[in-house]
Structures are given as structure tokens and as C-alpha cells.
Coordinates of C-alpha atoms and ligand atoms in Angstrom, one line a residue:
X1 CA -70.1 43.2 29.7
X2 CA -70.0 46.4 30.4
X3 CA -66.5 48.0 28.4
X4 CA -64.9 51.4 29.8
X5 CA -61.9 50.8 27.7
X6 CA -60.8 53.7 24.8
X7 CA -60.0 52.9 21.0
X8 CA -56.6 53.5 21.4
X9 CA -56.6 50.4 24.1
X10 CA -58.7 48.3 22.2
X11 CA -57.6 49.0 18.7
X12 CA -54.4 48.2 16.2
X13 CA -52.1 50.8 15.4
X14 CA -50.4 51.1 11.9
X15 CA -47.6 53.2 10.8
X16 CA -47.3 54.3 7.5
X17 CA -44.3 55.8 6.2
X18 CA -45.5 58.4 3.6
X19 CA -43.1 58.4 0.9
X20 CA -43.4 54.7 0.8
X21 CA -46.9 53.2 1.2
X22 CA -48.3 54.2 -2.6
X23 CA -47.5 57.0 -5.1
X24 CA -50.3 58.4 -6.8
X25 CA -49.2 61.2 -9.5
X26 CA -45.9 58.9 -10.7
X27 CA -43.3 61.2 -9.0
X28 CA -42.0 58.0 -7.3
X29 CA -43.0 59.3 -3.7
X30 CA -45.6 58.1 -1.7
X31 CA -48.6 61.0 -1.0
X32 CA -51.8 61.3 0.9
X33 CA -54.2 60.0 -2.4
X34 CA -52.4 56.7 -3.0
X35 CA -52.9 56.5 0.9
X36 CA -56.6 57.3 0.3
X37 CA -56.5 54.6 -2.3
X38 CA -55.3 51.9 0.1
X39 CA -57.9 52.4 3.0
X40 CA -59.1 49.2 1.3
X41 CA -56.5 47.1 2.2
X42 CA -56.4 48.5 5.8
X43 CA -59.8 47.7 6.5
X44 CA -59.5 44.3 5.0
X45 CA -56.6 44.1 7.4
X46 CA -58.6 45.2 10.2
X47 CA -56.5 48.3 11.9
X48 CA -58.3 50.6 13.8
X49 CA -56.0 53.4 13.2
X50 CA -53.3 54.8 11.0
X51 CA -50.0 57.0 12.7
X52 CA -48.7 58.9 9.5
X53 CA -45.0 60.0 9.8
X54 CA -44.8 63.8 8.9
X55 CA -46.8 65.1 5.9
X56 CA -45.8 68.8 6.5
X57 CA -44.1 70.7 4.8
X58 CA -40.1 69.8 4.7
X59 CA -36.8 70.8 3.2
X60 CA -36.5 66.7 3.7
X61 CA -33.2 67.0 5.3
X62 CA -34.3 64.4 7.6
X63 CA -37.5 63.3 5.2
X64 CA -40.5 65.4 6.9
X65 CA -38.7 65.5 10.4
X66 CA -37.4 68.8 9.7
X67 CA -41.1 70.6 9.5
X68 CA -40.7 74.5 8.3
X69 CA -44.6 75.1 8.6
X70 CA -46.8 72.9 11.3
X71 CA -49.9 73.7 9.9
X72 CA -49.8 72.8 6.3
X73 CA -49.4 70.0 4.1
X74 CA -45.8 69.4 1.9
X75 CA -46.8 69.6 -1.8
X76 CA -45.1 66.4 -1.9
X77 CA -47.6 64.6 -0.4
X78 CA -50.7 66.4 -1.7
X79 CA -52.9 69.7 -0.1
X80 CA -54.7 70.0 2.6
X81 CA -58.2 68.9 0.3
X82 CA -56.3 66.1 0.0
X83 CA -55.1 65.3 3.9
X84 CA -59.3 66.1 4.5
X85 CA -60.4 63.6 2.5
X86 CA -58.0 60.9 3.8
X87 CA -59.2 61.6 7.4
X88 CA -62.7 61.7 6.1
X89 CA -62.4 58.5 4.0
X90 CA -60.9 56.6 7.2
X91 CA -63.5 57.8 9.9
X92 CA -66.0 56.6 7.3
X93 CA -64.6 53.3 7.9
X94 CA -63.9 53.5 10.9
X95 CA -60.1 54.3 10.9
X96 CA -58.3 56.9 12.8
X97 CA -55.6 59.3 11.7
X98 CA -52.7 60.0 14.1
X99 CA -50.4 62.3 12.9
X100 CA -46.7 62.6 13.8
X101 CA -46.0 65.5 15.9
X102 CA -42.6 67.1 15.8
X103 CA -41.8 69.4 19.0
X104 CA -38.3 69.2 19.4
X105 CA -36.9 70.9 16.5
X106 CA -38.0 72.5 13.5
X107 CA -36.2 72.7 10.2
X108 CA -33.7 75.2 9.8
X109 CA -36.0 76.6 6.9
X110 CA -38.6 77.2 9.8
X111 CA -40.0 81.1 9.3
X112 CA -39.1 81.3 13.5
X113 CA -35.8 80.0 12.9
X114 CA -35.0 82.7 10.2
X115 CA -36.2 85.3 12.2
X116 CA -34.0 83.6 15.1
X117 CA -30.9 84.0 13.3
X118 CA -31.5 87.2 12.0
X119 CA -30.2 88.9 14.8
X120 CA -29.5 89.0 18.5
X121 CA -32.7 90.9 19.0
X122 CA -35.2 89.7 17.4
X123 CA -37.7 88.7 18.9
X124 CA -38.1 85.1 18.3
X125 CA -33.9 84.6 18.9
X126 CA -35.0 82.9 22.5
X127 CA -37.2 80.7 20.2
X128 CA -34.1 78.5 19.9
X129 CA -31.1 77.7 21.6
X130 CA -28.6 80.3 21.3
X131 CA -25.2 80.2 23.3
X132 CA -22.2 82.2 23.2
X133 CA -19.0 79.9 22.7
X134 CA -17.2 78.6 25.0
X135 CA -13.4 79.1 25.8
X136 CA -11.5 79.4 22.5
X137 CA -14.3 79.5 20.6
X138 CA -15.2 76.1 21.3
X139 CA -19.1 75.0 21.4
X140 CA -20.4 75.6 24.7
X141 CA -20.9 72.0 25.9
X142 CA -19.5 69.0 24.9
X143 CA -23.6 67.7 24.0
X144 CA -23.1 65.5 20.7
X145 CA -25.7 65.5 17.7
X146 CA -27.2 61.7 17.3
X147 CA -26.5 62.4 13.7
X148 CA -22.9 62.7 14.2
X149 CA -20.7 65.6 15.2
X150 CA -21.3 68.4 18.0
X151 CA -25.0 69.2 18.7
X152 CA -23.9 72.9 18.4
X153 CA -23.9 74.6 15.1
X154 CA -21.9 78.5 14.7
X155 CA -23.3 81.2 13.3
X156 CA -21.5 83.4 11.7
X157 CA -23.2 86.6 11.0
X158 CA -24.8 86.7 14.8
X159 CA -21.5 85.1 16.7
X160 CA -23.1 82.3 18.6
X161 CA -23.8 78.8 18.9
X162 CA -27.5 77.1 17.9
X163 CA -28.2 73.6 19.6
X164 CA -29.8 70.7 17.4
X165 CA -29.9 67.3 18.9
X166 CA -30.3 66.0 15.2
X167 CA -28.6 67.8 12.0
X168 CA -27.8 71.3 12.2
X169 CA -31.1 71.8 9.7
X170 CA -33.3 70.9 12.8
X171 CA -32.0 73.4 15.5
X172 CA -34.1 72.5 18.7
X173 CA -36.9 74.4 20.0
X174 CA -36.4 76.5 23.5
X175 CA -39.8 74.7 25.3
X176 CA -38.6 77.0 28.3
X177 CA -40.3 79.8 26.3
X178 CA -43.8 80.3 26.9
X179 CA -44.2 81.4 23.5
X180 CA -43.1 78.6 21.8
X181 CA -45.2 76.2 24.1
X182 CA -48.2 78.7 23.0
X183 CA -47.5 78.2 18.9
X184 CA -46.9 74.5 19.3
X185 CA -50.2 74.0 21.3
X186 CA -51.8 76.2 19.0
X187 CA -50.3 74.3 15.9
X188 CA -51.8 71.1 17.6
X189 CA -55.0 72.9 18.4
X190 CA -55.2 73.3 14.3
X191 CA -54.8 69.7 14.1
X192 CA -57.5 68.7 16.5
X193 CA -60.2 71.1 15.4
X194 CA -59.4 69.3 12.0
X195 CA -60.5 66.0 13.2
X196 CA -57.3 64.2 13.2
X197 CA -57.4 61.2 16.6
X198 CA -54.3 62.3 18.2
X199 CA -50.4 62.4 17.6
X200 CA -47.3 60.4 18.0
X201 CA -44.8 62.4 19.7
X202 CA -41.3 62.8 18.3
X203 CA -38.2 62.6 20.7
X204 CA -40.8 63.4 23.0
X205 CA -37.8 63.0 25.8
X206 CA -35.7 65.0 24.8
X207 CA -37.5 68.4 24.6
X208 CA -36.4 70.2 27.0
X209 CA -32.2 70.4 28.6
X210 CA -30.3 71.6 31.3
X211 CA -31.4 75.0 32.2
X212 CA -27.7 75.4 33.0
X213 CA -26.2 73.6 30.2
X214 CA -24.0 71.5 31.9
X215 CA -21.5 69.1 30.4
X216 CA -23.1 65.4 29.6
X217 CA -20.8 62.6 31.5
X218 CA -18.1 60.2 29.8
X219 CA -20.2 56.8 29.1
X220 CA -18.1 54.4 31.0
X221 CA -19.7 51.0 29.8
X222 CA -18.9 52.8 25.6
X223 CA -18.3 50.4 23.1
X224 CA -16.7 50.9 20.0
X225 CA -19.1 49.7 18.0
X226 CA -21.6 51.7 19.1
X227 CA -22.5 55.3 17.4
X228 CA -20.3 58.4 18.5
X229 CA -22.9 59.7 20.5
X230 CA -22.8 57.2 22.9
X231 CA -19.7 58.3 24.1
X232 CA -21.5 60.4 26.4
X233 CA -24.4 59.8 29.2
X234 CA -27.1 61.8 28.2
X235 CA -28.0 63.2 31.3
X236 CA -28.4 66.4 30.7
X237 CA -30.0 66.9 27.2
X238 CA -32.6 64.4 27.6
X239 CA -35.1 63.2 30.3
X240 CA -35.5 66.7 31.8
X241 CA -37.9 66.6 34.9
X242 CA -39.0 69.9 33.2
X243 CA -40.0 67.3 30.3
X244 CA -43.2 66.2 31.7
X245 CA -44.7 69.9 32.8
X246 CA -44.9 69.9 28.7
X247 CA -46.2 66.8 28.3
X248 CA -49.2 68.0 30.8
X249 CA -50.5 71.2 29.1
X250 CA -50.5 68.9 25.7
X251 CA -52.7 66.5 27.3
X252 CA -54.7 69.3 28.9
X253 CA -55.6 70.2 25.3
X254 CA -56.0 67.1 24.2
X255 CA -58.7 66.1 26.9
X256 CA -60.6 69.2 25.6
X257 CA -61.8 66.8 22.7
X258 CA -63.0 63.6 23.0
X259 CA -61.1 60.3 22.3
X260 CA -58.1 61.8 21.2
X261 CA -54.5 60.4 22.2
X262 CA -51.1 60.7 22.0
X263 CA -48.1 58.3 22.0
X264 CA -44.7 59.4 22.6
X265 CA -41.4 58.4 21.3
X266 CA -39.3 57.4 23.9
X267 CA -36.2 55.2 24.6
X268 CA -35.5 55.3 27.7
X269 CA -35.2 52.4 30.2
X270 CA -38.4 50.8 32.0
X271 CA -38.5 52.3 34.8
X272 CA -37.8 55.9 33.3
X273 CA -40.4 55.6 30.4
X274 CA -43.3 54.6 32.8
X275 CA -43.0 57.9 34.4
X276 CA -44.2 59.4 31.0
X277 CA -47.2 58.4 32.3
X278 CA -47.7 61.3 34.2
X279 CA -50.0 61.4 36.9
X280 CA -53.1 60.4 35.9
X281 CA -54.6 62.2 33.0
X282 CA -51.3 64.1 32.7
X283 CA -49.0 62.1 30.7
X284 CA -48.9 60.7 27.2
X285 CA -51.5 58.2 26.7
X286 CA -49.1 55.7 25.4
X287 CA -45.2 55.8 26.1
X288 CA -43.7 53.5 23.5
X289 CA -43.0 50.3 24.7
X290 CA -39.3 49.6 22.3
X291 CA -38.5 46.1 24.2
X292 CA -39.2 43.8 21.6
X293 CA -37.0 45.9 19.5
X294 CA -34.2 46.4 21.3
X295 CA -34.1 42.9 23.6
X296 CA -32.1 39.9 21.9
X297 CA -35.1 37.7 20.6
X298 CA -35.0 35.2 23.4
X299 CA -37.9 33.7 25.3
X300 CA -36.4 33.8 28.8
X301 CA -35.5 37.6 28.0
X302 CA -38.4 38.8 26.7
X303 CA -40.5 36.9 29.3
X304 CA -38.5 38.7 31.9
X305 CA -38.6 42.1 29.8
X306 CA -42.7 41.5 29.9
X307 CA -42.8 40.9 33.9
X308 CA -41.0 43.9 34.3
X309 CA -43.1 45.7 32.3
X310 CA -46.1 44.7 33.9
X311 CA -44.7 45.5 37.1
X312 CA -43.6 48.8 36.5
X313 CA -46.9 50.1 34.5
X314 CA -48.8 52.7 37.1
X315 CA -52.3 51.8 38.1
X316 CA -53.7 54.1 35.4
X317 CA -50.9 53.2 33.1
X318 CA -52.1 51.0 29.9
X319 CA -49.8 48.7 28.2
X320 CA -48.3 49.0 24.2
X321 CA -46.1 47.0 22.4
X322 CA -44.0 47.8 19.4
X323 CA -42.3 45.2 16.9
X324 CA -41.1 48.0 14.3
X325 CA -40.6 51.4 12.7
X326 CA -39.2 53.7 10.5
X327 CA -35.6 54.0 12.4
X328 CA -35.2 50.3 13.2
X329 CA -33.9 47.1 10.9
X330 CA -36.9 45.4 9.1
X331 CA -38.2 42.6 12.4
X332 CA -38.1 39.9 9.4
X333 CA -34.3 40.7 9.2
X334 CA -34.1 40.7 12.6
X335 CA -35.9 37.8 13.7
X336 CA -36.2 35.9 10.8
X337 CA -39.1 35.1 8.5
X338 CA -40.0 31.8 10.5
X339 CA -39.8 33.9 13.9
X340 CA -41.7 36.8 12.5
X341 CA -44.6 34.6 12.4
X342 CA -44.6 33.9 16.6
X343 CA -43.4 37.9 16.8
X344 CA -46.6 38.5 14.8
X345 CA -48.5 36.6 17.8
X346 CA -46.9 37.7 20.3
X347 CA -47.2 41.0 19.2
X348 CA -51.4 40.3 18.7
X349 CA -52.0 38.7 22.0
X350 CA -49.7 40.4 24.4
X351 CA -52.0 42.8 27.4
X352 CA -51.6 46.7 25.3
X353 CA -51.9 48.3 22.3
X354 CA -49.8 47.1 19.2
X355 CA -48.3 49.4 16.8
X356 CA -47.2 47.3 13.6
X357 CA -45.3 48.7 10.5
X358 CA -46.0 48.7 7.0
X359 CA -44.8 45.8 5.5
X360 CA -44.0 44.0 8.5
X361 CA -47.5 42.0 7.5
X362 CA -45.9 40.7 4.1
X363 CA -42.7 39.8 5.8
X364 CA -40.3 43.0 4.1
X365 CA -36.9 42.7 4.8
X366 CA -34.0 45.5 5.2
X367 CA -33.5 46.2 1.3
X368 CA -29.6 46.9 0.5
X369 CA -29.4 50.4 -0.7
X370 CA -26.4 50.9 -3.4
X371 CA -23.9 53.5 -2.4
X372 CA -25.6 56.2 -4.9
X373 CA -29.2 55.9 -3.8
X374 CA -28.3 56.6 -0.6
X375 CA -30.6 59.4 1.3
X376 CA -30.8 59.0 4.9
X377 CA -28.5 61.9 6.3
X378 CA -27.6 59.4 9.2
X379 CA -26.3 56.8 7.1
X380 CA -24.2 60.1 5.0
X381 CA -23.0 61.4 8.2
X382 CA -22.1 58.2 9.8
X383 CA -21.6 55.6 6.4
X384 CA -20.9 51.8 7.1
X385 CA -21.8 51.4 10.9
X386 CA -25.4 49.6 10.0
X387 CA -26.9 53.0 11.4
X388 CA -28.8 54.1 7.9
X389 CA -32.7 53.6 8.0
X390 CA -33.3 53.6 4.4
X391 CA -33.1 50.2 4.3
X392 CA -36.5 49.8 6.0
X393 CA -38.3 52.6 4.4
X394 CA -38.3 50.8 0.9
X395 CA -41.7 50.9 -0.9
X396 CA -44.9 48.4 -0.4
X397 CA -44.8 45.8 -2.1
X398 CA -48.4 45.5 -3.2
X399 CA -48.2 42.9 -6.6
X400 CA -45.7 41.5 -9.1
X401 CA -45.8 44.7 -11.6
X402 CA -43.1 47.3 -12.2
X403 CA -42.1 49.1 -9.3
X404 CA -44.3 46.3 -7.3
X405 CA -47.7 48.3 -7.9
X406 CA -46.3 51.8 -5.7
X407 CA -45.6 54.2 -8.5
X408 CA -45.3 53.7 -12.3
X409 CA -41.8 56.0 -11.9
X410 CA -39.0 54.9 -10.7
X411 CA -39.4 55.2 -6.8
X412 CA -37.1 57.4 -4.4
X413 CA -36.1 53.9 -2.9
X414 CA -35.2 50.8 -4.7
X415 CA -37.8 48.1 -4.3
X416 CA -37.1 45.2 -2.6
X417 CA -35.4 41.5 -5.2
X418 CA -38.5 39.6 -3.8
X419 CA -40.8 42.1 -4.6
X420 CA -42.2 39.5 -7.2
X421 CA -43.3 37.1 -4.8
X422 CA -43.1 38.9 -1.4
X423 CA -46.5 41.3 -2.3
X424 CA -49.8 41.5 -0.7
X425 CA -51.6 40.1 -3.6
X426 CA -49.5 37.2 -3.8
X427 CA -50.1 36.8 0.4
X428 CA -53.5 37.4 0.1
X429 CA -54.1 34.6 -2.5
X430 CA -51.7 31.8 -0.3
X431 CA -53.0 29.7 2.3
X432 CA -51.0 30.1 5.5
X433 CA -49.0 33.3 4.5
X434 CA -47.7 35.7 6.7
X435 CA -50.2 38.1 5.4
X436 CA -53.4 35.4 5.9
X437 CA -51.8 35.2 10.0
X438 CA -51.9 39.0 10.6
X439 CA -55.6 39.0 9.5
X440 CA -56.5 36.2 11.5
X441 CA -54.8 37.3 14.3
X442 CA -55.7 41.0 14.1
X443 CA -59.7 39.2 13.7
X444 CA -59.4 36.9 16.4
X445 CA -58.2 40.1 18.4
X446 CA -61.2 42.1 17.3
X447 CA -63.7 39.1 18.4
X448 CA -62.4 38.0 21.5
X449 CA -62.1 40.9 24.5
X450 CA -59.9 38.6 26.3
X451 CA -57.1 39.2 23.1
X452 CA -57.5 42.8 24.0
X453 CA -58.6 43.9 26.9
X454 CA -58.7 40.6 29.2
X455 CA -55.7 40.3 32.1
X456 CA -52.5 38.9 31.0
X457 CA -50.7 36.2 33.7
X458 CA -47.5 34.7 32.8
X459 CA -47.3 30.9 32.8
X460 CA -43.8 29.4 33.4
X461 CA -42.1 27.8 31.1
X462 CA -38.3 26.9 30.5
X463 CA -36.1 26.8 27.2
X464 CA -37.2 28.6 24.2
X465 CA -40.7 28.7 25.1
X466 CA -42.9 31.8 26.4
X467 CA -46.7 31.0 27.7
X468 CA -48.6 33.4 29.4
X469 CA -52.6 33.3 30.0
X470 CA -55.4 36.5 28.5
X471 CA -58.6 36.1 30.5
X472 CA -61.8 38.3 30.6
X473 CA -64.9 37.5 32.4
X474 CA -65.1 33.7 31.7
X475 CA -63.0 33.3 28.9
X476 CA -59.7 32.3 28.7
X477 CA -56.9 32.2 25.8
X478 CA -53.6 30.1 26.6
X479 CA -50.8 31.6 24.2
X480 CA -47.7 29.4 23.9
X481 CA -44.5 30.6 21.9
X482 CA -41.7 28.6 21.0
X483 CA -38.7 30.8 19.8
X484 CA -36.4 28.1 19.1
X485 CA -36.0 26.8 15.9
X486 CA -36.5 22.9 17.9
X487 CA -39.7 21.0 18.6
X488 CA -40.9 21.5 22.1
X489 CA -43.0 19.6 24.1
X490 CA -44.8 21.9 26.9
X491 CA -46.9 21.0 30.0
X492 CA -47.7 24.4 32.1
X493 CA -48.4 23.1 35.3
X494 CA -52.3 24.7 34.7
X495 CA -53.9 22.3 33.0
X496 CA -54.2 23.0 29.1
X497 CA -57.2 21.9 27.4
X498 CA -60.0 23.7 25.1
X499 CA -58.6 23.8 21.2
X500 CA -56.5 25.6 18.9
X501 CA -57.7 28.7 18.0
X502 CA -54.9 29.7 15.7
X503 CA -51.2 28.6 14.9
X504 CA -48.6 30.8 13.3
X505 CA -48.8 27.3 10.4
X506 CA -52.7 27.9 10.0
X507 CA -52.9 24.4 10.3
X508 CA -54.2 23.3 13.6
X509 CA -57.1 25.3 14.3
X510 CA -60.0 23.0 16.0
X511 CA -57.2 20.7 17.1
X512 CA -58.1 19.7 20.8
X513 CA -55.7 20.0 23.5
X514 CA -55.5 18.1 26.9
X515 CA -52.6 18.5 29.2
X516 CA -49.8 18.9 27.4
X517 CA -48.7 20.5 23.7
X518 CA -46.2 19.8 21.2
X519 CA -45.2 22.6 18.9
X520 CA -42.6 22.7 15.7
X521 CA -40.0 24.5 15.6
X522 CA -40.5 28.7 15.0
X523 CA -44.3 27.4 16.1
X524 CA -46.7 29.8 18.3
X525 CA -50.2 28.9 18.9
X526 CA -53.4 30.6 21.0
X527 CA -55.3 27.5 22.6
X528 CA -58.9 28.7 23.5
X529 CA -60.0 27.3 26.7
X530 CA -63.3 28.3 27.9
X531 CA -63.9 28.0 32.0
Ligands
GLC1 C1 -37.3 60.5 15.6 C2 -37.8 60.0 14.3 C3 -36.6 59.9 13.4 C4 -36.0 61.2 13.2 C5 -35.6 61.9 14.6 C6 -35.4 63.3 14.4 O1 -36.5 59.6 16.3 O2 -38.4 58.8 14.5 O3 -36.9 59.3 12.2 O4 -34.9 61.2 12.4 O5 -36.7 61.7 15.5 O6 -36.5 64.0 14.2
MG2 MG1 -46.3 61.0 -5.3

């Protein structure tokens, strides 16, 4: 079989959240050498590459996504000997390194944003977004920050207004200045001539606004519930047409190397995020696929949520699916720990390119953060509204020991009750844990091109139940789903036969299948079914 398909279709993506995954020098932060010292694990795992959020250098207002130098490494996290031998130590094994690029904003501790607000006329003052108030000294739009408050911050000394879309420590870059698309391509270019496989794409959607800084719209459908920002339609701070010009020239750099990629960050409705795949060749390579996120977990939505999908991909445009990161609730606190288990399959056998999160694999749950550990600024700026994300950034769990194995210190996050017996060691060493059924699955994936590459057709099914069909070349994988917490009985009108491959129990494989198949409750299986 001839295969034209790229790593970053084929393989497993696996975000690691620096200051969590291991500590190595006892500071109670995560850093690039305990990373280095847990390749094992990944390649026992069976990823094929690793997305790092930021390891530059940060004031840590918004924990590395305020970066004051792009080309550097934060001491925190180690040097730059130390970032080279990680990405040296993973391509040995066959892992890649994505790194987490950050174009809309810098920190205000940025050397270009200090020379920005310097003065009126310095040069790099158009390197931001600079505005002279509005009437009575009011900001000049009504834009909001997502962190809470007006996205305009005033300086005092020069008498005008900056524009961040996050805190006022990450004023937003000015993209419509051809220098600053210059340093950030050249800041990339460093990457790349590094050796690193591509980048993930902060906010990627938001980079560039309203070249006449118009007032966003009143959000009609706002509920109170919801956070602030939402009062307002977006319109005109995010999903620029002028957004995807940008988006070219990176790519144009990027196809100056081989097999590199990039995936962007982007929330946006389906048939808005498929146009970030550009014409071909001229988008990102992946626009992050949130629907399993942010859908209710419901098998008639999400079987919906995937036609759509499918439908709305461009001919060049390849499929990814995401089940968790950094900024969302834990998925086992979202779905459940029996749930996470068909999640885990779905996420394995669904046409496109998973991304998982740390931890997911062992089943980590949000972690309750007492009042005075507190860090994220969101959950400061906004307390009490469920919005704070350092309940899903708490540290691996990797045995029963102090500190569950990631530092000997006292760690910037509290570890999770169940760290005792929710660990990878433990995991590894049960039969039928949720550990044991991400390897298999992420194996399976690895042997069969069908898992991976092969077509995906939906199968129709009623109730709780999802089924859809992979299929490459002669051989054919049935997936069936049940994401009610009932038996099912299920008979797709295509006949079902072959054997289980693998159940989210890990206690059916061989079992032969003719016709029709009951599975338990919370119970997904992938029936093999040669043609
Ligand atoms: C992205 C990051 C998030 C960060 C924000 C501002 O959404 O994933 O963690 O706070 O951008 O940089
Ligand atoms: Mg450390």
C-alpha cells in the first residue's frame, strides 16, 4: 500500500503542560529535564509527538502565555542545552516536539513593548495597539478583555490607550505592521532551524482587529451565567479576513522545511474554523477541532457534530479531534470515569489526528484548588464562576510517593486526594485500567492503517449509541459506542461480523460477532471485520 499521508495525520499528539508533567531540580515546577526523563513513559505509551505549552521566558502572569523573549528558554524550565537535548532525546525515539507559539500578544515585560510605551515616537510604538481615548476619556471601543474588564489598558505617562485581548500584561501585537510579521517569522525561523516539528498556534483567531476599530455588537442570545465578555459579539476583534493573509506567510516558512506543521487554536463555529484551512497549502495544517469539548456528551449530538464536520472539511482539509487541554475541565470530570473510557475510543478511532492531554490517560480529575493556592489570573479576576483552569493543570500523578513522584518539594499546585491510587504505576500494573486502554488503543491505531488513515462512514444508530465504520484497502473496523449508562442491544442494518478487537472492559477481545451486539452500560468496542 502505497502511504502519501504525513506524521502529523498519522501520528498521536500529546500535550504537556510544563510546570506539571515532572520537576527535576525540587523547585516544585515542572522543567524541560524531568520532561527528558519521562520520554520513557511516552514511548511506552506510543505518541508520536509532544505539543509543549510555552517554555519561554515569562513574567508568568498568564504562566508562559505572556512571553517577553521568543527565542529563549525561561530559567524556570531549564536553558536552551537543556530544550536541545529534549528535542534530541525525542527524535531519537521517534518523537516530535511542537512548541506553543504565541503571536497575539507578548508580555508587557516584552523589550518591544517597553520601547512601545516609551514614547509616542519610538519606533516600535505601532508595534502595539495604541489609541487615543475616546470621548471623556473613555477607552476607545467598548472591546472587553476575556480575562475580565475593558481590553484597553491607559497609559499614563504617553496619554493613550494599549489593547490586550487577555490581561493588560499581554498587550496585543499590531500584525498590520510588517515589522512585526518580520520578527515573529523570524522568531519562528529560530525555532525551525532548531529542529523543533512545528507549532501550536495561540488564539490564532484573533490576531489581527478591525482596521477601523469599530464597536463589537450587544450579544442578544447573553446569558447570565456566562463570562462578562460574552456580553458582546466578537465581530470585530476576532476572525479578521485579514487573519488568514498571516496565517499564509507562516506556512510559507514552514513548507521551507520538511514535515513541519502547525495547529492553531481556534474556537470558532464549524463552518468558520474550516476556513483556517486556507487554500491549499496556505492554512494551518490542523485547525483544532473543540467539539467533543464543548458539545453536551450525547451520542445523537456528537454523531451529528461528526457529520457536520466531515461535511464541512475542504477536499485538502484533514480531520483532528480534541478531548482536552490546559483551559478546559478535566474530560473525566466532565464525562465521567466510566464515559472516559468510550471518549478514550472514540477519540482513538475517529478519521483525524488526536491531540490527548496529560493525565487524561490515568483518568485525572479537576483537583479543587483552596482559596490561597489560587494562581490562574482568570480565576483572580473573575473568582467563583467555574472559569479558573488551575484545576486541570495539577501535577502527574506518576506513583504513590510524596508529591506523587513530580517533585520532592512541595509543588506550585496541589496534587490531586487519589493521587495514591490514580498513578501511572499503579495503571500500568492493573489489568483493564484506563491507562492499559490508551495503550491498546493508541497500538491498535499504530498497527491497523484503517484506525488512522482508512475512510470513516457513519452507521446509524438510535439512543445512546454512536457506530460508524474505518476502512482502508480491504480492511474494515466497526466501532460501536454506547454513551448511556444502559445495556444496549445494537443491530446496524450492515451486517456485523468478524471479532472484537478491543472493548473499553479489556475483556472481550477474540469474542466473535454475528449480526447483532450487546454492550454494558458506558461500554465501547472496535469489532474487526475483514472483507
Ligand atoms: C490561549 C491559551 C490560554 C491563554 C490564552 C492567552 O487560549 O490556551 O491558556 O491564557 O491563550 O494567551
Ligand atoms: Mg523544576
Amino acid at each position: 500500500m502505497s502511504d502519501q499521508h504525513e506524521w502529523w495525520q498519522k501520528g498521536i499528539i500529546y500535550q504537556i503542560y510544563p510546570r506539571s508533567f515532572q520537576d527535576s531540580d525540587g523547585d516544585g515546577v515542572g522543567d524541560l529535564a524531568g520532561i527528558r526523563n519521562r520520554l520513557d513513559y511516552l514511548e511506552w505509551l506510543g505518541v508520536d509527538a509532544i505539543w509543549l505549552s510555552p517554555v519561554f521566558p515569562s513574567p508568568m502572569a498568564d504562566f508562559g502565555y505572556d512571553v517577553s523573549d521568543y527565542t529563549g528558554i525561561d530559567p524556570l524550565f531549564g536553558s536552551m542545552e537543556d530544550f536541545d537535548q529534549l528535542l534530541e532525546d525525542a527524535h531519537r525515539r521517534g518523537i516530535r516536539i511542537v512548541l506553543d507559539f504565541v503571536p497575539n500578544h507578548s508580555s508587557d515585560q516584552h523589550p518591544w513593548f517597553i520601547e512601545s510605551r516609551s514614547s509616542r515616537d519610538n519606533p516600535k510604538r505601532d508595534w502595539y495597539l495604541w489609541r487615543d481615548p475616546g470621548p471623556d476619556g473613555r477607552p476607545p471601543t467598548n472591546w472587553l478583555s476575556s480575562f475580565g474588564g475593558s481590553a484597553w489598558t491607559w497609559d499614563e505617562k504617553t496619554q493613550q490607550y494599549y489593547h490586550h485581548h487577555f490581561l493588560p500584561a499581554q498587550p496585543d501585537l499590531n500584525w498590520r505592521n510588517p515589522q512585526v510579521v518580520d520578527a515573529m517569522l523570524d522568531a519562528m525561523r529560530f525555532w525551525l532551524d532548531r529542529g523543533v516539528d512545528g507549532f501550536r498556534l495561540d488564539v490564532i483567531w484573533l490576531i489581527i482587529k478591525d482596521e477601523h476599530y469599530r464597536d463589537n455588537p450587544e450579544n442578544p442570545d447573553f446569558q447570565e451565567h456566562e463570562p462578562p465578555h460574552h456580553q458582546l459579539l466578537a465581530t470585530y476583534t476576532t476572525d479578521r479576513p485579514e487573519v488568514h493573509d498571516i496565517i499564509s506567510k507562516m506556512r510559507k516558512l514552514l513548507d521551507r522545511y520538511d514535515e513541519r506543521m502547525m495547529v492553531g487554536e481556534i474556537y470558532l463555529p464549524i463552518e468558520r474554523l474550516v476556513t483556517y484551512y486556507g487554500a491549499h497549502g496556505t492554512g494551518v495544517h490542523l485547525p483544532f477541532n473543540f467539539q467533543l469539548i464543548t458539545l453536551p456528551w450525547d451520542a445523537r449530538t456528537i454523531a451529528r457534530a461528526i457529520e457536520q464536520y466531515e461535511a464541512a472539511l475542504p477536499s485538502h482539509g484533514w480531520p483532528n479531534w480534541v478531548l482536552g487541554n490546559h483551559d478546559q475541565p478535566r474530560l473525566a470530570s466532565r464525562v465521567g470515569m466510566a464515559q472516559a473510557r468510550v471518549a478514550a475510543v472514540m477519540l482513538l478511532t475517529l478519521r483525524g489526528t488526536p491531540t490527548m492531554y496529560y493525565g487524561d490517560e490515568i483518568g485525572m480529575q479537576n483537583v479543587p484548588i483552596p482559596a490561597d493556592r489560587v494562581h490562574d489570573p482568570v480565576e483572580k479576576n473573575l473568582p467563583g464562576i467555574g472559569m479558573g483552569r488551575d484545576p486541570q493543570r495539577t501535577p502527574m500523578q506518576w506513583n504513590a510517593a510524596p508529591q506523587a513522584g513530580f517533585s520532592d518539594h512541595e509543588p506550585w499546585l496541589p496534587i490531586a486526594a487519589d493521587a495514591a491510587e490514580r498513578n501511572v504505576t499503579v495503571a500500568r500494573e492493573t489489568p483493564g485500567s484506563l491507562l492499559r486502554l490508551y495503550r491498546r488503543l493508541i497500538e491498535l491505531r499504530q498497527e491497523q492503517p484503517a484506525l488512522s488513515i482508512g475512510s470513516y462512514s457513519p452507521l446509524p444508530t438510535e439512543g445512546d449509541v454512536l457506530a460508524y465504520v474505518r476502512r482502508e484497502a480491504d480492511h474494515r473496523f466497526i466501532i460501536v459506542l454506547n454513551l448511556g449508562s444502559e445495556p444496549a442491544r445494537v443491530e446496524p442494518p450492515l451486517e456485523i461480523c468478524g471479532s472484537i478487537a478491543l472493548s473499553t472492559h479489556l475483556d472481550r477481545e477474540g469474542e466473535k460477532v454475528q449480526g447483532w451486539i450487546e454492550l454494558r452500560a458506558d461500554e465501547g468496542v472496535i469489532i474487526d471485520c475483514p472483507e
